[in-house]
C-alpha positions as YAML, in Angstrom:
chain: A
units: angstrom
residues:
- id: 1
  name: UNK
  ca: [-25.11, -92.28, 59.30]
- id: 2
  name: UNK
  ca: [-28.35, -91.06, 60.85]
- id: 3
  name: UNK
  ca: [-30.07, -90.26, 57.55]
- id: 4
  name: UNK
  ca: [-33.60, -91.76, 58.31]
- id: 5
  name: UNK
  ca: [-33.31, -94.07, 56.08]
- id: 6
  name: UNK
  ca: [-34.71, -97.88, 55.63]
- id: 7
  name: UNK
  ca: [-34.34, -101.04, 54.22]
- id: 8
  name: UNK
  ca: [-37.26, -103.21, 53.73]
- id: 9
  name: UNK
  ca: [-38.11, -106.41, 52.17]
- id: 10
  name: UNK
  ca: [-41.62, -108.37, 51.94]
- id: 11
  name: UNK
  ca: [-42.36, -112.30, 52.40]
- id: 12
  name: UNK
  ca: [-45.32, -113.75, 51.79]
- id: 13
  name: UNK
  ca: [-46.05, -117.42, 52.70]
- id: 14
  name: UNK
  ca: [-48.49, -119.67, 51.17]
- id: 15
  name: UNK
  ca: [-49.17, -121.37, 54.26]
- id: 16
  name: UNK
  ca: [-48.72, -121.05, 57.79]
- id: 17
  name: UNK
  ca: [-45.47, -120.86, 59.03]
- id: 18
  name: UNK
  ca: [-43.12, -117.45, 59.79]
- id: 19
  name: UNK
  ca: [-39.61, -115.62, 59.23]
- id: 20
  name: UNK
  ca: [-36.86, -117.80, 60.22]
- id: 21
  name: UNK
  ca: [-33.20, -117.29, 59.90]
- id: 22
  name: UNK
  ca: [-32.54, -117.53, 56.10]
- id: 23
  name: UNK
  ca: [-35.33, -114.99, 55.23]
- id: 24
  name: UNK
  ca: [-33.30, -112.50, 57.96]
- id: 25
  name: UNK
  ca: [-30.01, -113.49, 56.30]
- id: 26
  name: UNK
  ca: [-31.03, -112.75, 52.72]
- id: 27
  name: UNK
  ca: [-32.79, -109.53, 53.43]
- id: 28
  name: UNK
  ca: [-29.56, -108.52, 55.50]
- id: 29
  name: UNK
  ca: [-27.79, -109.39, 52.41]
- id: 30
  name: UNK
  ca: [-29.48, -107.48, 49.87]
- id: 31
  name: UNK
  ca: [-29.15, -104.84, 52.36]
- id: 32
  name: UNK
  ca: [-25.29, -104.51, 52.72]
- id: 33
  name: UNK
  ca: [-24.86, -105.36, 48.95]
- id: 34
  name: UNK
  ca: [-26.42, -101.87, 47.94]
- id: 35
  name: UNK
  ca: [-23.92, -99.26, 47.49]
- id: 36
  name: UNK
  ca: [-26.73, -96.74, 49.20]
- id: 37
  name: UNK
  ca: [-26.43, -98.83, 52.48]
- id: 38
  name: UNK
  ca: [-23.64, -101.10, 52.79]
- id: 39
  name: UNK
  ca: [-22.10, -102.78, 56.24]
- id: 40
  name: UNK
  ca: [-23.78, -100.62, 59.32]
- id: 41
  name: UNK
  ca: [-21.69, -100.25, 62.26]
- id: 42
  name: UNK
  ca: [-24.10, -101.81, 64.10]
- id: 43
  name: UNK
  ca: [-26.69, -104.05, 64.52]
- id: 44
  name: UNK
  ca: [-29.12, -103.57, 66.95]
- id: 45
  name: UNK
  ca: [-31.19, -106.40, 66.65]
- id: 46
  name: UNK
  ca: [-34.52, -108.40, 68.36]
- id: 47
  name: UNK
  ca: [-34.04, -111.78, 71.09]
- id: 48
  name: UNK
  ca: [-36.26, -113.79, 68.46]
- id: 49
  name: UNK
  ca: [-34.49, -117.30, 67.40]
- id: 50
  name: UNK
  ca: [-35.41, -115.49, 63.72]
- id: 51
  name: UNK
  ca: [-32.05, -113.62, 64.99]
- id: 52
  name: UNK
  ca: [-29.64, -116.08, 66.13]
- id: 53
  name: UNK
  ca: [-27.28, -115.49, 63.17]
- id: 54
  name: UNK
  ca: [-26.20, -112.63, 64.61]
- id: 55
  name: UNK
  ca: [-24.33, -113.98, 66.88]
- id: 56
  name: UNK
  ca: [-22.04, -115.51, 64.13]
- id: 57
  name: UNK
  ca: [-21.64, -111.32, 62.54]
- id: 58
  name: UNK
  ca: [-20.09, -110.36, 65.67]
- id: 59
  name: UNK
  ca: [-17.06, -111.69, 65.22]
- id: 60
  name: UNK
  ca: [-16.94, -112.53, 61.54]
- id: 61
  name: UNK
  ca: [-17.85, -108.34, 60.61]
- id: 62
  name: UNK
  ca: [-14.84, -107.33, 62.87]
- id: 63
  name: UNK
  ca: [-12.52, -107.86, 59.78]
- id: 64
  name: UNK
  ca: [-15.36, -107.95, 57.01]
- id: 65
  name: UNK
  ca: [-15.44, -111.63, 57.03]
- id: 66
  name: UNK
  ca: [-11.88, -113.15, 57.86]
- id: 67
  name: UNK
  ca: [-10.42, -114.84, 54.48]
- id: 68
  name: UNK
  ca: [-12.21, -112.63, 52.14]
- id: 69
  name: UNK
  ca: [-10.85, -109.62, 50.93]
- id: 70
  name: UNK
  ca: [-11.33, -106.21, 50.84]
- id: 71
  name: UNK
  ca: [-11.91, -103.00, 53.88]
- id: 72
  name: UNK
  ca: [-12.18, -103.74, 57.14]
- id: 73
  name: UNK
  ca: [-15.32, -102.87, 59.31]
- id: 74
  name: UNK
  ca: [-15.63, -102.83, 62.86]
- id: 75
  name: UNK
  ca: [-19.45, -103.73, 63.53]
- id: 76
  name: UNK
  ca: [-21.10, -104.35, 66.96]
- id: 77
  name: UNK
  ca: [-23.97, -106.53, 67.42]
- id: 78
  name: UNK
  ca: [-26.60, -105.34, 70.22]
- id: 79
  name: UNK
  ca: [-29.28, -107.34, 71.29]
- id: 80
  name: UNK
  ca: [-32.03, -105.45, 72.76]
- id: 81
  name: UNK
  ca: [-33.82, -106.15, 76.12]
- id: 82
  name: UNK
  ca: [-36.68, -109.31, 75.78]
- id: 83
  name: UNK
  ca: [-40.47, -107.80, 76.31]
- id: 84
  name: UNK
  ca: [-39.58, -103.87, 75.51]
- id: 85
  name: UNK
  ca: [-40.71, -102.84, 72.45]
- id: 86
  name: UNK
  ca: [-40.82, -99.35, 73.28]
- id: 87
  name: UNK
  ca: [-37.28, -99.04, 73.43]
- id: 88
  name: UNK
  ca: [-37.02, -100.17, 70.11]
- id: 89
  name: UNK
  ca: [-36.74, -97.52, 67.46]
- id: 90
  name: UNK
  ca: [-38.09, -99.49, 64.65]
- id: 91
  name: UNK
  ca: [-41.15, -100.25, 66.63]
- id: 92
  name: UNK
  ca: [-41.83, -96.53, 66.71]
- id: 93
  name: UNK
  ca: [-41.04, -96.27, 62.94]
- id: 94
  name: UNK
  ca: [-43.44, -99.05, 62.11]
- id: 95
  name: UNK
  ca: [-46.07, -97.43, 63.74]
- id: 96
  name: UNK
  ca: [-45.62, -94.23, 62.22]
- id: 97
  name: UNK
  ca: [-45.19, -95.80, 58.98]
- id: 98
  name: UNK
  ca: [-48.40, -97.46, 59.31]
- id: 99
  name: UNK
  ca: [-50.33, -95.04, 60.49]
- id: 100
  name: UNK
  ca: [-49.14, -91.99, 57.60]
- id: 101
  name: UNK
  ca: [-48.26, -94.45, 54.91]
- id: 102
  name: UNK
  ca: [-49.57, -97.85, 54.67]
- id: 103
  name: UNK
  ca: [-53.19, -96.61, 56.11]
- id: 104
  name: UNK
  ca: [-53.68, -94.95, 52.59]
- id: 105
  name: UNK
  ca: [-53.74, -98.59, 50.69]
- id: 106
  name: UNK
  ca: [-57.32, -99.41, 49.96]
- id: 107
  name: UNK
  ca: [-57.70, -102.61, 52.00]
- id: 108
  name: UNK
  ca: [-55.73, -102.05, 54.84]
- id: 109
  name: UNK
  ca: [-56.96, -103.64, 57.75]
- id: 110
  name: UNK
  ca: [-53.97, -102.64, 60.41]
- id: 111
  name: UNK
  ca: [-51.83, -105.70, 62.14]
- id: 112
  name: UNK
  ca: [-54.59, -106.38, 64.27]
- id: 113
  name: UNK
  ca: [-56.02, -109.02, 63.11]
- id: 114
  name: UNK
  ca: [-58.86, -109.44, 65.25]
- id: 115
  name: UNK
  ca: [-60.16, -106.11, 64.58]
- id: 116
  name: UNK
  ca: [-61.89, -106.53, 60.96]
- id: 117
  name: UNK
  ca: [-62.18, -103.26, 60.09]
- id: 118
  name: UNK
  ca: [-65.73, -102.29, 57.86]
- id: 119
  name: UNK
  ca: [-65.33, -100.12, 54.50]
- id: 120
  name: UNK
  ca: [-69.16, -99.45, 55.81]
- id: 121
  name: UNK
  ca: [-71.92, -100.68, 58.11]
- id: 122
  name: UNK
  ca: [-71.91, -104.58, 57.74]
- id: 123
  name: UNK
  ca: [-69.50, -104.80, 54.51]
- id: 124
  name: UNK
  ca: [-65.66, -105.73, 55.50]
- id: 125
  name: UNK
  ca: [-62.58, -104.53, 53.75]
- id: 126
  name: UNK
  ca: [-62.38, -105.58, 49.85]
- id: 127
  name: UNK
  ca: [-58.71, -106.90, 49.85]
- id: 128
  name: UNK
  ca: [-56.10, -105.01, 47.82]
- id: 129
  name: UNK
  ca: [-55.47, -107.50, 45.41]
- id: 130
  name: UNK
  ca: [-52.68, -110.55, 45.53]
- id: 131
  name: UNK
  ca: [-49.30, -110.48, 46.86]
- id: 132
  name: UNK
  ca: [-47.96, -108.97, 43.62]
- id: 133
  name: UNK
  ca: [-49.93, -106.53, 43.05]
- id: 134
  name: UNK
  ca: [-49.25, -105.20, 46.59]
- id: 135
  name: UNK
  ca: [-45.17, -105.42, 46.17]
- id: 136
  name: UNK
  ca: [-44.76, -102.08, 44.28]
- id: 137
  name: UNK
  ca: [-47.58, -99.97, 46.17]
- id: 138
  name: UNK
  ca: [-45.40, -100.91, 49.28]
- id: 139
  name: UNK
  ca: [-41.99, -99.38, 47.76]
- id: 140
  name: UNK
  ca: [-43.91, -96.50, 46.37]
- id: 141
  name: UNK
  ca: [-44.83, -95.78, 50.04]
- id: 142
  name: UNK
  ca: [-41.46, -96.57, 50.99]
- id: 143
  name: UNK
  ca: [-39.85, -93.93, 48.29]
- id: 144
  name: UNK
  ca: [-42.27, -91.87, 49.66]
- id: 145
  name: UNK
  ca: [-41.56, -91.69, 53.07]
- id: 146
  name: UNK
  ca: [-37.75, -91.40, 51.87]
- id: 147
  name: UNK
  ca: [-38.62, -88.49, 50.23]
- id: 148
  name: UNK
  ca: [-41.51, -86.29, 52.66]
- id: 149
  name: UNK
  ca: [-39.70, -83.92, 54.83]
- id: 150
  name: UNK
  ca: [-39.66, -84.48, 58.70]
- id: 151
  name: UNK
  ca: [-40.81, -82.44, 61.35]
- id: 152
  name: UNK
  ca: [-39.13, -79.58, 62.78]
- id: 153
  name: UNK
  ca: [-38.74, -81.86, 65.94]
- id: 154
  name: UNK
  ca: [-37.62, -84.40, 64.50]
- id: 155
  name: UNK
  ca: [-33.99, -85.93, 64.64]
- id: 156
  name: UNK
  ca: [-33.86, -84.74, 61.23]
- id: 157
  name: UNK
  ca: [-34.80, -81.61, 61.66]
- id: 158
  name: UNK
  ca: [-37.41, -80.74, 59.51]
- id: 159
  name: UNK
  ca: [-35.91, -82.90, 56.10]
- id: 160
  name: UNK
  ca: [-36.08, -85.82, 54.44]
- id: 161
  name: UNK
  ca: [-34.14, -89.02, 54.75]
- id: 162
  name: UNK
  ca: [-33.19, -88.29, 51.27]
- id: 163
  name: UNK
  ca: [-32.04, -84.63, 52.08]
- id: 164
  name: UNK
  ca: [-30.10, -86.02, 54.81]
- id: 165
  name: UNK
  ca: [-28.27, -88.51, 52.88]
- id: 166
  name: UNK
  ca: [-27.47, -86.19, 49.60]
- id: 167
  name: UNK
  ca: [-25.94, -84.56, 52.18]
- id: 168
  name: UNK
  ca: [-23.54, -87.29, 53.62]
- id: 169
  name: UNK
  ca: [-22.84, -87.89, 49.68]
- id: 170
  name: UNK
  ca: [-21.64, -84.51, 48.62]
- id: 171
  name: UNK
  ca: [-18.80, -84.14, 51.91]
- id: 172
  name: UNK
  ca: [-17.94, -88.07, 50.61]
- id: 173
  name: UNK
  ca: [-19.32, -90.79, 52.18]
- id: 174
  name: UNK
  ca: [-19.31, -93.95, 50.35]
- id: 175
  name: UNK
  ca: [-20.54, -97.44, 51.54]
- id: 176
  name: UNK
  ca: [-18.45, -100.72, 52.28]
- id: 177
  name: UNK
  ca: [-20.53, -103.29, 50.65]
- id: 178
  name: UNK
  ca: [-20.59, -107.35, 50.93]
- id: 179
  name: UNK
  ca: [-22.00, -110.03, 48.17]
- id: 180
  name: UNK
  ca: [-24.65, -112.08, 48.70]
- id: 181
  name: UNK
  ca: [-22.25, -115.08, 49.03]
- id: 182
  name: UNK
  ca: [-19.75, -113.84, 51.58]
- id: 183
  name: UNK
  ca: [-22.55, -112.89, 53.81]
- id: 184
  name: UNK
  ca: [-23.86, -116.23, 53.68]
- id: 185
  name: UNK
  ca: [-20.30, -117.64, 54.37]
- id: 186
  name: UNK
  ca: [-19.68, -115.29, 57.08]
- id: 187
  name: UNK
  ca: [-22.91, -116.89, 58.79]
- id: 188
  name: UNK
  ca: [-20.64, -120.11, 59.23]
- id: 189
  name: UNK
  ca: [-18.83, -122.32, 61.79]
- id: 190
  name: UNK
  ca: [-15.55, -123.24, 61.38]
- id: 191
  name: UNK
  ca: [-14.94, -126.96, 61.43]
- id: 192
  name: UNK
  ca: [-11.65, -129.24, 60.89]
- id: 193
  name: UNK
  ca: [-11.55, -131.18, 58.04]
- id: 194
  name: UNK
  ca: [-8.56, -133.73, 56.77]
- id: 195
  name: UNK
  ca: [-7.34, -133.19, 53.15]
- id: 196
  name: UNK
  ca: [-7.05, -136.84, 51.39]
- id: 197
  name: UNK
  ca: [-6.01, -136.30, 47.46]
- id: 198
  name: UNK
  ca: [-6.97, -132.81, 47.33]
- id: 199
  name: UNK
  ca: [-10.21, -133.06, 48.72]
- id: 200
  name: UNK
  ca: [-12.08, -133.19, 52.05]
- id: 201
  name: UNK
  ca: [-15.25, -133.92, 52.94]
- id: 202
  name: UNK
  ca: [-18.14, -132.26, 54.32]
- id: 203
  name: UNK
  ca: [-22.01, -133.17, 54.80]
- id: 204
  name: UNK
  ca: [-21.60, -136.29, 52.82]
- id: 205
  name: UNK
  ca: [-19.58, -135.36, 49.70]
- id: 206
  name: UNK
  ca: [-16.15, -134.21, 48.54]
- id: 207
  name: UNK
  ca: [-15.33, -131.06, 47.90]
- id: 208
  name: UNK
  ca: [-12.25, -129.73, 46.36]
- id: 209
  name: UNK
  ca: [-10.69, -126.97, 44.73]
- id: 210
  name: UNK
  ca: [-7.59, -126.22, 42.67]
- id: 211
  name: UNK
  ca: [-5.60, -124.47, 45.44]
- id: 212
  name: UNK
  ca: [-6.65, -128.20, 47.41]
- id: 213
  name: UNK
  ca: [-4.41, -129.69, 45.06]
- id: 214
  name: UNK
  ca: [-1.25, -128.04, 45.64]
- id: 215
  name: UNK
  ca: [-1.96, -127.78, 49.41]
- id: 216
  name: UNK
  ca: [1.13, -129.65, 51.50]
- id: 217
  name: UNK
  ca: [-0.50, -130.09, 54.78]
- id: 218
  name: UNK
  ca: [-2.90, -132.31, 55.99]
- id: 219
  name: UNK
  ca: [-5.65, -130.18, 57.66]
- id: 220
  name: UNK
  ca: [-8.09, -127.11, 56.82]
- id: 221
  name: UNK
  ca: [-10.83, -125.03, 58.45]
- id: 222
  name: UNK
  ca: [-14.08, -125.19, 56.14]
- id: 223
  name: UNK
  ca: [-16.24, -122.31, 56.68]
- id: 224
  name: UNK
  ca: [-19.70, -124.37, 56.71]
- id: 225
  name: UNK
  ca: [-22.92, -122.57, 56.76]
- id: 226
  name: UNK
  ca: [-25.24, -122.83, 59.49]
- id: 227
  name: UNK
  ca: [-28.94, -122.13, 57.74]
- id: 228
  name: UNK
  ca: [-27.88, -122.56, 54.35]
- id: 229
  name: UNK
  ca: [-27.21, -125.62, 52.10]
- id: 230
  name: UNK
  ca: [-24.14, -124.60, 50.34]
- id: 231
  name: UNK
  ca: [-22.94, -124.62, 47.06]
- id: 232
  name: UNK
  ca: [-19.70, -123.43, 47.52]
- id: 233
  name: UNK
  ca: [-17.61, -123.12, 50.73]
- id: 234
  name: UNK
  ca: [-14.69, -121.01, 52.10]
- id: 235
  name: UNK
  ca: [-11.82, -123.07, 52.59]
- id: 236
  name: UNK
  ca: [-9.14, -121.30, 54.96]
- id: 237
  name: UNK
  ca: [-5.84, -122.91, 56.41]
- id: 238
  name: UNK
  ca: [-5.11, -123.52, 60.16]
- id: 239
  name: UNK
  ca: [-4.14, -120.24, 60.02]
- id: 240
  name: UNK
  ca: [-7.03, -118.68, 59.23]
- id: 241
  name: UNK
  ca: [-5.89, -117.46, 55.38]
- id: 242
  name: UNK
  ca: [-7.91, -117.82, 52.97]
- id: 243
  name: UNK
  ca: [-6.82, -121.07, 50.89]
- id: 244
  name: UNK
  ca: [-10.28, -120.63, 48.08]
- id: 245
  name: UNK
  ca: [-13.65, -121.58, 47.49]
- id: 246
  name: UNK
  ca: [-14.01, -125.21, 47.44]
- id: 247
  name: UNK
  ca: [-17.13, -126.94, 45.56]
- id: 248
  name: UNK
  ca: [-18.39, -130.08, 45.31]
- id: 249
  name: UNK
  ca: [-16.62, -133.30, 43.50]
- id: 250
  name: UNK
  ca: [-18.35, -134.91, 40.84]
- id: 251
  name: UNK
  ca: [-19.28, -138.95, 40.59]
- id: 252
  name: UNK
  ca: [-17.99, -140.06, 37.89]
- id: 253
  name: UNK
  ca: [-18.32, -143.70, 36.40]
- id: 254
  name: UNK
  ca: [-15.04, -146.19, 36.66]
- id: 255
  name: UNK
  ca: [-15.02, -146.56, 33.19]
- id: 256
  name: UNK
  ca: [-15.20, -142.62, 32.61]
- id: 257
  name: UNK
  ca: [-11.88, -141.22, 31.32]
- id: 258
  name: UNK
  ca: [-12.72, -138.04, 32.64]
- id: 259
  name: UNK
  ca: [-12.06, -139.63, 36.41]
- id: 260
  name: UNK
  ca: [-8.16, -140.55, 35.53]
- id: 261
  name: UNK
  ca: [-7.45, -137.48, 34.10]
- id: 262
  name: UNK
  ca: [-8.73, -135.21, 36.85]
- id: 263
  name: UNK
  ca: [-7.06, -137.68, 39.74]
- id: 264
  name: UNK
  ca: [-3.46, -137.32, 37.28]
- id: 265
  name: UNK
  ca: [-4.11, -133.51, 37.24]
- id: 266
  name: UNK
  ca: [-4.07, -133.30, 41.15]
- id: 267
  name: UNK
  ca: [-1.31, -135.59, 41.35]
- id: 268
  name: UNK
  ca: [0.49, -133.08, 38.89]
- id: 269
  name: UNK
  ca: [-0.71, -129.91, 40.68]
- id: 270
  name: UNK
  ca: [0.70, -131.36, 44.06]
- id: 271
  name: UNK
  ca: [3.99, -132.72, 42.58]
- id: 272
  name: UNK
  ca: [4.66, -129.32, 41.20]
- id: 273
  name: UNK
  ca: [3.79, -127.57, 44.07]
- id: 274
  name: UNK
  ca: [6.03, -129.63, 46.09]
- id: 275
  name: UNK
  ca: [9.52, -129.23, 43.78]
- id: 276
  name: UNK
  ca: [8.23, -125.42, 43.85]
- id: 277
  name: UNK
  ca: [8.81, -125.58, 47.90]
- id: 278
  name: UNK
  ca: [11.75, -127.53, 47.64]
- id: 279
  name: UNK
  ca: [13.45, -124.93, 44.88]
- id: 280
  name: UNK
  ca: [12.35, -122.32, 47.99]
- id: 281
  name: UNK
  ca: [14.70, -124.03, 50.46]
- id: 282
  name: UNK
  ca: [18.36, -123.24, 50.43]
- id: 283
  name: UNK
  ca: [20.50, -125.58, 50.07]
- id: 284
  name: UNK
  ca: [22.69, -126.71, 52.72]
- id: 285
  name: UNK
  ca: [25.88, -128.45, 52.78]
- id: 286
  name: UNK
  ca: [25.46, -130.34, 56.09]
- id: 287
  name: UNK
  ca: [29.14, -131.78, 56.75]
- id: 288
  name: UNK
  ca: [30.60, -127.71, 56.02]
- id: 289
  name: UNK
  ca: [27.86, -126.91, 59.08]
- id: 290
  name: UNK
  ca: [29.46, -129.29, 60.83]
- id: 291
  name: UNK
  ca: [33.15, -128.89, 60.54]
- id: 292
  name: UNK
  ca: [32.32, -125.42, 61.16]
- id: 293
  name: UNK
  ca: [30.67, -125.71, 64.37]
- id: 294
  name: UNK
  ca: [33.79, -128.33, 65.28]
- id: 295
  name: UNK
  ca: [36.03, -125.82, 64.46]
- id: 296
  name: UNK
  ca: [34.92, -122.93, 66.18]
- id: 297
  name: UNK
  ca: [34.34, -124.69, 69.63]
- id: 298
  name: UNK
  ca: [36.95, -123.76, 72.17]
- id: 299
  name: UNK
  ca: [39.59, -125.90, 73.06]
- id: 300
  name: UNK
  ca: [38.98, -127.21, 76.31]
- id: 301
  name: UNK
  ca: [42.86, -126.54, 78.91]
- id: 302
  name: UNK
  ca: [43.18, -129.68, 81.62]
- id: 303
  name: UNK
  ca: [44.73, -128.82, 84.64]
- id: 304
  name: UNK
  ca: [48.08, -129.86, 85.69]
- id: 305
  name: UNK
  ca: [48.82, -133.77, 86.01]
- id: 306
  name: UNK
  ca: [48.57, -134.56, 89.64]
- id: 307
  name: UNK
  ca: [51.65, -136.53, 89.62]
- id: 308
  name: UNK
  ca: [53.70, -138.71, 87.11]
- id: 309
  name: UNK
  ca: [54.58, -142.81, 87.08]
- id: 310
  name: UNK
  ca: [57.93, -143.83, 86.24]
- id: 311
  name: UNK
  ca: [58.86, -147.43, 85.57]
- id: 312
  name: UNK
  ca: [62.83, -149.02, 85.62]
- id: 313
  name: UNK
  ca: [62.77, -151.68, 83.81]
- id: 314
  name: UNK
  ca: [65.61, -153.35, 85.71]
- id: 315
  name: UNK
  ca: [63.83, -153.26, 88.93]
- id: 316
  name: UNK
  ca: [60.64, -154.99, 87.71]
- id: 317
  name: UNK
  ca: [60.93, -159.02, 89.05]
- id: 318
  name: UNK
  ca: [59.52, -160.63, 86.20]
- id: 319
  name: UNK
  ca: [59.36, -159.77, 81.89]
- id: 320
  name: UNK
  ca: [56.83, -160.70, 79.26]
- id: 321
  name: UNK
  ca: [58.24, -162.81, 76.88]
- id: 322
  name: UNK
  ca: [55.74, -163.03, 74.14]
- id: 323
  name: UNK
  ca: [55.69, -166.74, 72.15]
- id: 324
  name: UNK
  ca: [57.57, -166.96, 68.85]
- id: 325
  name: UNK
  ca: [55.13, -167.01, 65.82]
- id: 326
  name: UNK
  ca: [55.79, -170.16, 64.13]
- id: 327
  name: UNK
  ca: [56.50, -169.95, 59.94]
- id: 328
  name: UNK
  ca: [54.27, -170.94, 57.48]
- id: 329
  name: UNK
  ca: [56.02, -174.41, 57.11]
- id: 330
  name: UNK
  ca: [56.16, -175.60, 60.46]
- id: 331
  name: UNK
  ca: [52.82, -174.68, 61.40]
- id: 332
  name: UNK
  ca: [51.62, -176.67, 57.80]
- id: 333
  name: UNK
  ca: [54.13, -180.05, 59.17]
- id: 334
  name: UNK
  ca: [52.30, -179.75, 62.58]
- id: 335
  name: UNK
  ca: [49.15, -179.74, 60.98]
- id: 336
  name: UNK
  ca: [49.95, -182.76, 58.85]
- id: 337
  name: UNK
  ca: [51.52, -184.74, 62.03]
- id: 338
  name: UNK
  ca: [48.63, -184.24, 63.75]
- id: 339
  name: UNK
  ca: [45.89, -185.27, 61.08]
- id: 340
  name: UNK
  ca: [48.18, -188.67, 60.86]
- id: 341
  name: UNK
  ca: [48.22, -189.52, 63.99]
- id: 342
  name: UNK
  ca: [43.91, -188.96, 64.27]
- id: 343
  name: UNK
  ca: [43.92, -191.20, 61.20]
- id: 344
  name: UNK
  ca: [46.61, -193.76, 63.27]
- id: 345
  name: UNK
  ca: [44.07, -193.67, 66.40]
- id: 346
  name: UNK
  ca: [40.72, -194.18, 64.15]
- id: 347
  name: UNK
  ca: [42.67, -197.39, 62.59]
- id: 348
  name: UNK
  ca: [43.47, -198.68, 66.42]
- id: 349
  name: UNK
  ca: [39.97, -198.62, 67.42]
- id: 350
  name: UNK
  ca: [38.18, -200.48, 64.40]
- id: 351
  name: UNK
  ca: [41.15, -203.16, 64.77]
- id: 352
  name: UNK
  ca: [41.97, -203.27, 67.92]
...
């Protein structure tokens, strides 16, 4: 947009340690959740490993976050050049911030923190107060800066950052904005996961959801968040469409009733949703097909017999004369004669 304008947020830290990823993340969050800011079109961003989630943004922002609905917004994510802070504009806005703005807070010793500045000669700086107490006098500055008109030579042109952006308000403008949780999940690699009884699991647990249990195939992509322990997580097919928002299965005892009734529920949920595909399909009567397709194949022409046998039967030297079948009777005698005379030969041998 241009306005000016600025988004800050303050982290204090009980003991040593620094800004890593998550604190980035949630800031960015708040950030494109308020209906004054919104997605940016682009990010133009540090080389510090504070940033690395970035590099998830720059594909997940080109559709808004893929499986979650709403306006698309192209974003680009820049990464400036290691070692030149000059080129960065925020650098230059810190230090002018600083200098007209945060100077004024009683206390104030500058980031240089081996330059202890003296309120007089041998007496250091009496601190502001605690971490709380310092939060508001910050965004008072903040508003105020917001609200003091520029120079003349400015990029603004001699108005405020507030001027600027009344302005973009009254011809229209209106932000796209993201929650909280769809930022986190667009900070997320996409992993393969097999679905066993309407559930998968992930990081040691089972997760499920209700649109799990009427899922037919075998496989998802979970959308699993890289700095964040999750409480929920995007579930999309191997499509990439958005399937829902899976959450974690709870233990229950053997004994518990509770664990029966849920397993019969997805049993239910995935019956139904197969006899709801089935009632999809047309039927079709597979021997019709079939007759069909014999029906309207060609008929296939041979060519011309090459030539043509013909037999005389008076000229052939020899005929088949097939045996006469015996009747029923004689064949019955010649069985008889012949079991007598076994029994006649069986008597010869023990005698004889």
């Amino acid at each position: 947009m241009g306005a000016g304008r600025v988004w800050c947020d303050l982290i204090a830290f009980d003991k040593r340690g620094g800004v890593n990823n998550r604190d980035v993340i949630e800031v960015f969050a708040a950030m494109v959740g308020h209906p004054a800011f919104g997605l940016p079109k682009a990010l133009y961003i540090d080389n510090g490993k504070e940033y690395g989630f970035a590099t998830y943004l720059d594909d997940a922002m080109a559709l808004a976050v893929p499986g979650f609905h709403g306006p698309g917004r192209s974003m680009r994510v820049v990464n400036t050049l290691p070692y030149n802070a000059p080129a960065k504009p925020i650098e230059r806005w810190f230090g002018d911030f600083e200098s007209r703005y945060l100077s004024t807070v009683p206390g104030w010793i500058s980031g240089n923190r081996m330059n202890k500045r003296q309120e007089a000669i041998g007496r250091t700086v009496a601190p502001y107060g605690t971490f709380e107490d310092f939060v508001p006098a910050f965004f008072g500055l903040l508003k105020a800066y917001h609200s003091v008109p520029t120079g003349k030579q400015s990029g603004l042109k001699g108005l405020s950052p507030n001027a600027i952006f009344q302005q973009h308000v009254a011809t229209g403008w209106s932000a796209i904005t993201m929650s909280r949780d769809e930022v986190r999940a667009s900070v997320a690699r996409r992993v393969e996961r097999t679905v066993i009884q309407g559930a998968f699991q992930i990081r040691g647990r089972r997760w499920s959801c209700e649109e799990l249990w009427q899922y037919t195939h075998d496989k998802v992509l979970v959308c699993e968040p890289v700095y964040h322990a999750p409480a929920e997580l995007l579930v999309l097919d191997m499509k990439g469409n958005r399937l829902g928002i899976a959450t974690p299965d709870v233990a229950l005892h053997p004994l518990d009733h509770r664990g029966a009734q849920s397993t019969a529920a997805r049993a239910r949920a995935h019956r139904s949703a197969i006899v709801e595909m089935a009632r999809s399909v047309p039927k079709i009567d597979v021997a019709a097909r079939l007759i069909a397709l014999g029906q309207a194949q060609p008929d296939i022409i041979p060519n011309e017999p090459a030539g043509k046998v013909l037999l005389d039967p008076s000229d052939r030297p020899a005929r088949i004369v097939m045996p006469k079948k015996p009747s029923n009777s004689e064949e019955r005698r010649r069985e008889q004669d012949e079991r007598i005379a076994a029994q006649m030969n069986l008597v010869k041998r023990i005698v004889g």
